[in-house]
Short mmCIF file of C-alpha atoms in Angstrom, two decimals:
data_model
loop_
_atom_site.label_atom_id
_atom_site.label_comp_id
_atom_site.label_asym_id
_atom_site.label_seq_id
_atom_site.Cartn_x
_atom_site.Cartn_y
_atom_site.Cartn_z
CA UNK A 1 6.04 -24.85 11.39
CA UNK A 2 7.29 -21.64 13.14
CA UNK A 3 6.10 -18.22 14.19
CA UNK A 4 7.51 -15.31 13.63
CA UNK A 5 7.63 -11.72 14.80
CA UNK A 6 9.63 -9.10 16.06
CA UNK A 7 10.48 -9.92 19.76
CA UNK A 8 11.04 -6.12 20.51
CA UNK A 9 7.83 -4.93 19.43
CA UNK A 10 4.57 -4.74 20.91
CA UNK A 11 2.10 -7.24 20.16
CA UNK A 12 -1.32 -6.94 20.81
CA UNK A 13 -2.97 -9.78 19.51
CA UNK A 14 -3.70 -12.13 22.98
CA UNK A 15 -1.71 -15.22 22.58
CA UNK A 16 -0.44 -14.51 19.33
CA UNK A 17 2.53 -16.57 18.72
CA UNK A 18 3.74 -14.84 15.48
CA UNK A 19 2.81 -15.48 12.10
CA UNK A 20 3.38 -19.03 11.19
CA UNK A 21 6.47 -20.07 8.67
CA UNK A 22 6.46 -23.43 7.05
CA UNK A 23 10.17 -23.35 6.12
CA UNK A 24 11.18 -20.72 3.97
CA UNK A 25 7.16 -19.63 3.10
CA UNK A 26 4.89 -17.41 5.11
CA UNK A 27 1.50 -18.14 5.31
CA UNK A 28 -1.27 -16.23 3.54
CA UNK A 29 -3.69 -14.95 6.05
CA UNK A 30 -6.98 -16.74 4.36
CA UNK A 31 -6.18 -19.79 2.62
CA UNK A 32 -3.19 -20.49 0.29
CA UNK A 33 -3.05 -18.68 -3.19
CA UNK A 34 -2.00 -20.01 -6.29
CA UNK A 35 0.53 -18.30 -8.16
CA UNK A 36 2.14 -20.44 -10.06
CA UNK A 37 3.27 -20.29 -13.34
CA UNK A 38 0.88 -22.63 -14.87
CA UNK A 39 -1.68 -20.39 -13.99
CA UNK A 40 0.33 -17.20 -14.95
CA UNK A 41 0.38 -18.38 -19.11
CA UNK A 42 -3.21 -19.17 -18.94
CA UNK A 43 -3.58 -15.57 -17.85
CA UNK A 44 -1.11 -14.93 -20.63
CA UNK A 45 -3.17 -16.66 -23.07
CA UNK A 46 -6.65 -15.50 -22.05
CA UNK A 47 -8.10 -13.00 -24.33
CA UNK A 48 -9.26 -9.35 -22.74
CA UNK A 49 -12.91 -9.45 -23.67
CA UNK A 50 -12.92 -5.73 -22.86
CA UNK A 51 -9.95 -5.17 -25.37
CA UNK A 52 -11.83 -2.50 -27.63
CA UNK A 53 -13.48 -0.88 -24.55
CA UNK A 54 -10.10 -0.47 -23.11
CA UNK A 55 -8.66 0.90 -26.49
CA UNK A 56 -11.25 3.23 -26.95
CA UNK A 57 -11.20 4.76 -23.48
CA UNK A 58 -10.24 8.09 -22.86
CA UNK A 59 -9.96 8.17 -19.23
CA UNK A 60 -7.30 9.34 -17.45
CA UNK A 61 -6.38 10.85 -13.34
CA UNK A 62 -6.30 14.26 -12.92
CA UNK A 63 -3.30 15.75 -11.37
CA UNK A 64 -2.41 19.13 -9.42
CA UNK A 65 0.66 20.56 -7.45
CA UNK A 66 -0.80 21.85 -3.89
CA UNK A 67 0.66 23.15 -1.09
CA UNK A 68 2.19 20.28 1.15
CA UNK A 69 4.21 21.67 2.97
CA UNK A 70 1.43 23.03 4.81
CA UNK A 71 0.23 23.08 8.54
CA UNK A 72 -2.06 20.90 9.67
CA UNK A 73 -3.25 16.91 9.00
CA UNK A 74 -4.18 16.23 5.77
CA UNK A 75 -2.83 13.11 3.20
CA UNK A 76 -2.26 13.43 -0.28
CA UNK A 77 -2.13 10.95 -2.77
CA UNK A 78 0.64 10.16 -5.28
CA UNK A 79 -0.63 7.55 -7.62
CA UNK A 80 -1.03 3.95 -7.21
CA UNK A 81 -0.46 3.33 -3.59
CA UNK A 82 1.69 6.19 -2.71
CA UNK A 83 0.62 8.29 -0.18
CA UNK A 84 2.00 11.64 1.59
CA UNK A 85 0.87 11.76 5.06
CA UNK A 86 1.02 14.64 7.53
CA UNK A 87 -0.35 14.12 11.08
CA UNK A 88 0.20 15.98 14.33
CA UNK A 89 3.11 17.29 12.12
CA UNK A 90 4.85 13.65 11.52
CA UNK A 91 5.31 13.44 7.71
CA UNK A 92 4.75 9.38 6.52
CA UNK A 93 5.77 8.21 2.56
CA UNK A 94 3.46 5.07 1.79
CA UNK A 95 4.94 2.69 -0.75
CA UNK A 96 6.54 4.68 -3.01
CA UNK A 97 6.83 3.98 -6.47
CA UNK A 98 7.64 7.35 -8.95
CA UNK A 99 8.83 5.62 -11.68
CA UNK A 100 7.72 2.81 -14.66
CA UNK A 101 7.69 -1.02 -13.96
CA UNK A 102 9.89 -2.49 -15.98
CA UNK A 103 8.73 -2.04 -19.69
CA UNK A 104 5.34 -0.60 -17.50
CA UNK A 105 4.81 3.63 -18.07
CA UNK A 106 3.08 5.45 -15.48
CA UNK A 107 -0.14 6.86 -16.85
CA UNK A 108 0.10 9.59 -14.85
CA UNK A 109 3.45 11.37 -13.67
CA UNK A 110 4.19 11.45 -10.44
CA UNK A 111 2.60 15.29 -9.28
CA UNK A 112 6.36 16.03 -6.52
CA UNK A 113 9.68 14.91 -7.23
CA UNK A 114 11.44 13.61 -3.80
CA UNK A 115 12.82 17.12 -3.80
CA UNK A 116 9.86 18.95 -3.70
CA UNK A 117 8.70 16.41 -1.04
CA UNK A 118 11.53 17.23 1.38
CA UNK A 119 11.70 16.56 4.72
CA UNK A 120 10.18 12.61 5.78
CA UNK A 121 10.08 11.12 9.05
CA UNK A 122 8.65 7.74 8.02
CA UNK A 123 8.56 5.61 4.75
CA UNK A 124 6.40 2.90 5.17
CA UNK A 125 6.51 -0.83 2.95
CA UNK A 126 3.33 -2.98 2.98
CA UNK A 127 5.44 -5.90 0.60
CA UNK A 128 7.99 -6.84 -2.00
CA UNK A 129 5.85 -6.39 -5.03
CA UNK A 130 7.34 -4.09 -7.54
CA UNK A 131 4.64 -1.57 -7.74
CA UNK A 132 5.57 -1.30 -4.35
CA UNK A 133 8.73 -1.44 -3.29
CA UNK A 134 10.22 0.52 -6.09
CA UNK A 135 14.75 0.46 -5.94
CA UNK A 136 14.71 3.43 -7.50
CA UNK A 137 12.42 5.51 -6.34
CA UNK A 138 13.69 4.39 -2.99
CA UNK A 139 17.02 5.41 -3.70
CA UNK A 140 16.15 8.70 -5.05
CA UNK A 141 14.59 9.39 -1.49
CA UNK A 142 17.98 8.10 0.07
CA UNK A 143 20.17 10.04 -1.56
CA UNK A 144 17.97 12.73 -2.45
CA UNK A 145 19.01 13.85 1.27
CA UNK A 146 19.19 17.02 1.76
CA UNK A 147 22.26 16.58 3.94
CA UNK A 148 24.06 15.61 1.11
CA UNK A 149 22.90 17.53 -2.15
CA UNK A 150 20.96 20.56 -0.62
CA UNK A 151 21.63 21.96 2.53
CA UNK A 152 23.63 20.21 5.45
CA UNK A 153 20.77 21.58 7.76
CA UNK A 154 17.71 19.96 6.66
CA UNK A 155 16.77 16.51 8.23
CA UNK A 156 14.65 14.82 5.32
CA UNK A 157 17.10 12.23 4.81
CA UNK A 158 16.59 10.48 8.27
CA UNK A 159 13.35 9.01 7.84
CA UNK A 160 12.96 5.42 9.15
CA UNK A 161 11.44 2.68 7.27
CA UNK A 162 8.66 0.36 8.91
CA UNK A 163 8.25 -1.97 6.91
CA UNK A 164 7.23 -6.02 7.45
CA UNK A 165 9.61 -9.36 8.25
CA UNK A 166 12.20 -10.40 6.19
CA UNK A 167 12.18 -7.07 4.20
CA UNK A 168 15.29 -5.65 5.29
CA UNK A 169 17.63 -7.76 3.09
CA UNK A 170 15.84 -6.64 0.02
CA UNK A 171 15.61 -2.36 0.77
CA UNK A 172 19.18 -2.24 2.98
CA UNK A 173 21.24 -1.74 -0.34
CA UNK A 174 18.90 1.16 -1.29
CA UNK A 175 19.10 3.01 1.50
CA UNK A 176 22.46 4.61 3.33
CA UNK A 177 23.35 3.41 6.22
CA UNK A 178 21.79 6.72 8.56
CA UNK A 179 18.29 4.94 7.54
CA UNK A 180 17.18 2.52 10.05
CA UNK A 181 14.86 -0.15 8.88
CA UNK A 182 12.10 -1.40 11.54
CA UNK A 183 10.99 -5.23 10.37
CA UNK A 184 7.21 -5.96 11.63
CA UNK A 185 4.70 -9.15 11.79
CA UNK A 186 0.91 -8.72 11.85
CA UNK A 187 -0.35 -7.62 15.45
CA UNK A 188 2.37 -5.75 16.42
CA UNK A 189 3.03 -2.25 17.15
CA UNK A 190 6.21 -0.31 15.73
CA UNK A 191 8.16 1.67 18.76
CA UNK A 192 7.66 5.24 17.46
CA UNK A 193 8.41 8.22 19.99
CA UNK A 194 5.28 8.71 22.49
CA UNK A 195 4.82 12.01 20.25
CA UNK A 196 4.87 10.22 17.01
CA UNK A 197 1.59 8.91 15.42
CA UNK A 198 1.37 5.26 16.56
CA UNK A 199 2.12 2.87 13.81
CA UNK A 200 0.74 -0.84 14.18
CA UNK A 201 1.00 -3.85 11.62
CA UNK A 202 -2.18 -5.80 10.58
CA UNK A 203 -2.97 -8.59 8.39
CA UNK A 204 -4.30 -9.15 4.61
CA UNK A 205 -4.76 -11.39 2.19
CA UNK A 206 -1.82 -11.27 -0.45
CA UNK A 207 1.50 -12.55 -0.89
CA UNK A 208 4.84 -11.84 -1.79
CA UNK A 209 7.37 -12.15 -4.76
CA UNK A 210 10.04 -10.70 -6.20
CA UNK A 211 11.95 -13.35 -8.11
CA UNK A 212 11.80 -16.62 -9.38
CA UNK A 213 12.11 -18.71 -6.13
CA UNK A 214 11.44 -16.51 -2.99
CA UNK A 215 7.52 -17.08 -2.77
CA UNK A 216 6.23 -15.82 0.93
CA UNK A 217 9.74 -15.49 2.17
CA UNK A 218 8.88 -12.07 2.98
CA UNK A 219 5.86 -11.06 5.04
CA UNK A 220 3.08 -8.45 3.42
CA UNK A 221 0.23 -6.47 5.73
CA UNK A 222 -1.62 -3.37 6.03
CA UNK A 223 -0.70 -0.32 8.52
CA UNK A 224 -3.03 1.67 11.41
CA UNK A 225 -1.81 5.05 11.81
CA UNK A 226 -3.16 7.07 14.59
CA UNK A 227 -2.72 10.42 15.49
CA UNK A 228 -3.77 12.38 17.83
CA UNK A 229 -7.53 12.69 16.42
CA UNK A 230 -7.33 11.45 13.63
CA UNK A 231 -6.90 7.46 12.77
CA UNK A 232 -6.07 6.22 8.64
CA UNK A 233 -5.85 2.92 7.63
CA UNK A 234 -3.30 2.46 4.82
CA UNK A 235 -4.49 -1.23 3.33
CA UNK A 236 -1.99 -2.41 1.13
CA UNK A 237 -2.72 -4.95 -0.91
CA UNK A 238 -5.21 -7.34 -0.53
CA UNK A 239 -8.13 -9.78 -1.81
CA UNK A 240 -11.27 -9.60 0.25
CA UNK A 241 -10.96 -11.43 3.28
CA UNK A 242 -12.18 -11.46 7.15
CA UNK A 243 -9.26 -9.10 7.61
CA UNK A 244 -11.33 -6.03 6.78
CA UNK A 245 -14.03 -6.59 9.39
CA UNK A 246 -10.68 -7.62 11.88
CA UNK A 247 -9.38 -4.57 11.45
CA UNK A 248 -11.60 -2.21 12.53
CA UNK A 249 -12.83 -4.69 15.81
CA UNK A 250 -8.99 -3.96 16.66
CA UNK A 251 -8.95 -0.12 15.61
CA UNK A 252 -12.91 0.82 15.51
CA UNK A 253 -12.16 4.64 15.01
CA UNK A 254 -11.00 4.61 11.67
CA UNK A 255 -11.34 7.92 10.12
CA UNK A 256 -10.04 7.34 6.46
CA UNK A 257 -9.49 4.03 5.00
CA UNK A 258 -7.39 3.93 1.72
CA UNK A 259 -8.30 0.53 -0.44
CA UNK A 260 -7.32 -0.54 -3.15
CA UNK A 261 -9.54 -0.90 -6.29
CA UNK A 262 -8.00 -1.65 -9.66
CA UNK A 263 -6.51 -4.91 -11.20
CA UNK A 264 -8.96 -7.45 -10.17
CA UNK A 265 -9.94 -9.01 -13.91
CA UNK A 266 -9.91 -11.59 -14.79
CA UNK A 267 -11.25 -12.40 -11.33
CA UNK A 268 -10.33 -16.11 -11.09
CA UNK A 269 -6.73 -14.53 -11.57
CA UNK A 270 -6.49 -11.35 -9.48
CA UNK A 271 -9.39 -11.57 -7.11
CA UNK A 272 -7.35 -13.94 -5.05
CA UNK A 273 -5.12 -10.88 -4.44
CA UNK A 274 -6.60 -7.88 -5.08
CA UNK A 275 -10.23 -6.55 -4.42
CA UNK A 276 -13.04 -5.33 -6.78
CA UNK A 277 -14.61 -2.23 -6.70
CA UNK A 278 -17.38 -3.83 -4.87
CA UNK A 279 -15.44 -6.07 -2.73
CA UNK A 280 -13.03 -2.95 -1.70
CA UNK A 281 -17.01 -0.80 -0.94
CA UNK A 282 -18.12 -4.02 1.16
CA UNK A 283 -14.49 -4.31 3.42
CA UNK A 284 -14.60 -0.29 3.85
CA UNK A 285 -17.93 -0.72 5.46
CA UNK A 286 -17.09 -3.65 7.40
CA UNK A 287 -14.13 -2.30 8.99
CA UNK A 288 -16.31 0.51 10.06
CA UNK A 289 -14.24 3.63 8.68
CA UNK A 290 -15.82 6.77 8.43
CA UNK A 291 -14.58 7.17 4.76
CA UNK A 292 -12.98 5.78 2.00
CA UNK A 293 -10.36 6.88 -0.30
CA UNK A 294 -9.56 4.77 -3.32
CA UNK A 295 -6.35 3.59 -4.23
CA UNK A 296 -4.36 1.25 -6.37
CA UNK A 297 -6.44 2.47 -9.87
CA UNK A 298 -5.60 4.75 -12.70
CA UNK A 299 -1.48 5.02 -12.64
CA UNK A 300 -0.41 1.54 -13.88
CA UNK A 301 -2.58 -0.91 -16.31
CA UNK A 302 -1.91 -4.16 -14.20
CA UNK A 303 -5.13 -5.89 -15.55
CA UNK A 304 -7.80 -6.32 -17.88
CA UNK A 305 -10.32 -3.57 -16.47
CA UNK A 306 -10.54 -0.54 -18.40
CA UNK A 307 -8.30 2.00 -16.45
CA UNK A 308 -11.33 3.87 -15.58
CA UNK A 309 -13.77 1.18 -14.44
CA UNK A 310 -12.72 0.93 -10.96
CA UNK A 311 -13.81 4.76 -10.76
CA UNK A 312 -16.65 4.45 -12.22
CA UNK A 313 -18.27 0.88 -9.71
CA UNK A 314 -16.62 2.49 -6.59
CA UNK A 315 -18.82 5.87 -7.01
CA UNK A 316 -21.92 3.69 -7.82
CA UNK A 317 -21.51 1.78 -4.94
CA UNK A 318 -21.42 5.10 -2.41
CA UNK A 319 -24.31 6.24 -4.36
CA UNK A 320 -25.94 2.78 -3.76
CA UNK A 321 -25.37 3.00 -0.03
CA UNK A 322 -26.24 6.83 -0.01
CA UNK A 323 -22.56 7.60 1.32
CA UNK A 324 -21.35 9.52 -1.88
CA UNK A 325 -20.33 12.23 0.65
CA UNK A 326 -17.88 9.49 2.40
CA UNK A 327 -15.84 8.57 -0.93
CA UNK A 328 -13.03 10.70 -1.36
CA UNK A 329 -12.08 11.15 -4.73
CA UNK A 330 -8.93 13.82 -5.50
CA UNK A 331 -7.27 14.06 -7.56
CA UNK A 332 -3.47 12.73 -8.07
CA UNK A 333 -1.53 15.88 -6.08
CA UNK A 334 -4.39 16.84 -4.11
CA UNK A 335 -3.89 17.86 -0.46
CA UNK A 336 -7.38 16.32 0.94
CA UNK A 337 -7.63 17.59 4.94
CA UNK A 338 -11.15 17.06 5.05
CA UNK A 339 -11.54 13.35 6.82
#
């Protein structure tokens, strides 16, 4: 066994040796998940009992073009589990993925192209899953550059990527070379200018694939963005773990927490990776974030669930709790400043 991490970052985890490699494989953060492919045709082979429901349904996101280019801290979410984030000025890309999986449509354009989006400082990769890390929506924000195609002046093709270890042999060919590419383990804190948001790395329960035979070799995780006053966490992808109520003893001035709350059925399949409506409502109030915005729902169908079922349980559970006023719901374009 060894541990890794990036030896010219911060880490602020006491005694944290870095996250523990046996061999090739990383470590899951809560117990090892299955994944293989004995367990991937018996998901192939399972019958949706909520077939008809799903063909019936007529639900679908709502989309708007706002103003973001605007003043100000606000976010503003793309679909899935892209994010635009503006604070103290700082403009942040979260996983971006414009485009279809594979054979996959979106079921819901995109609302910018990476034109309209312009000028980034920071795109940030949580893990090597394709919904995720997307080649070509990646490349369309490297070579969208401004520099190149636009206008010489403009700077939006500079943005660094933070991303997580072992990542950089994967994104390096889709980026040109004026990207730099900042590799991260859990605990650690990227080196961002001292007027730059702070950007930190922190743990969840997934894992990572892209191919046939590269299980765990690269690292996945959740990011901590702070501001000046204003704190988001950006949770990747996850199952429910300890993690949640980790992350806010580290960070316990969350102001916005965005969670993911689609493809978890069957749940002896995807609840080992992914969390519930429920189990996203009970990790938002463990980590003790002031409010919740909902991601990872509504763009792609990844899973049995109706598209609009995780909608549907996370509002029920705020009313529940009598915290409808702390889920955020916009919709897909929306500039939301109001967290």
């Amino acid at each position: 066994m060894e541990f890794v991490k990036n030896e010219d970052l911060v880490t602020f985890r006491q005694n944290w040796k870095g996250n523990p490699k046996d061999g090739k494989r990383f470590e899951e953060y809560n117990g090892r998940i299955e994944t293989g492919l004995r367990k991937v045709f018996r998901y192939m082979r399972q019958a949706n009992p909520q077939a008809e429901e799903k063909r019936k349904e007529s639900f679908q996101l709502q989309t708007v073009k706002d103003d973001i280019h605007q003043a100000g801290d606000w976010i503003c979410w793309l679909g899935h589990a892209s994010f635009l984030i503006q604070l103290d000025g700082i403009r942040i890309l979260t996983d971006p993925v414009f485009s279809r999986l594979g054979t996959m449509k979106r079921l819901v354009d995109a609302p910018y192209t990476p034109e309209e989006i312009g000028q980034l400082d920071y795109v940030l990769l949580s893990h090597d899953h394709r919904d995720h890390a997307d080649e070509k929506t990646m490349k369309a924000f490297s070579r969208k550059s401004y520099a190149e195609r636009v206008d010489p002046r403009k700077a939006g093709s500079n943005f660094r990527v933070l991303t997580t270890m072992g990542m950089t042999g994967l994104i390096r060919p889709w980026l040109s070379p004026k990207h730099t590419i900042t590799e991260a383990g859990w605990y650690q804190r990227y080196d961002t200018p001292a007027d730059h948001p702070q950007v930190s790395f922190m743990p969840t329960q997934h894992w990572c694939r892209r191919y046939l035979h590269d299980m765990n070799r690269r690292l996945w995780g959740s990011f901590v963005i702070q501001g000046k006053t204003k704190t988001i966490w950006f949770g990747g992808d996850s199952a429910y773990s300890p993690h949640f109520k980790e992350v806010g003893e580290y960070f316990p001035k969350i102001d916005l927490a965005l969670i993911g709350i689609g493809a978890y059925k069957p749940a002896w399949f995807m609840q080992e990776a992914h969390t519930s409506p429920q189990q996203a409502w009970k990790g938002f109030e463990e980590s003790g974030a002031k409010r919740l915005l909902p991601m990872h729902y509504g763009t792609y169908d990844l899973s049995q669930e109706p598209v609009g079922e995780p909608a549907h349980f996370i509002s029920a559970c705020a009313k529940t709790a009598g915290r409808s006023a702390d889920l955020l719901m916009p919709k897909v374009g929306e500039v939301v400043r109001s967290f």
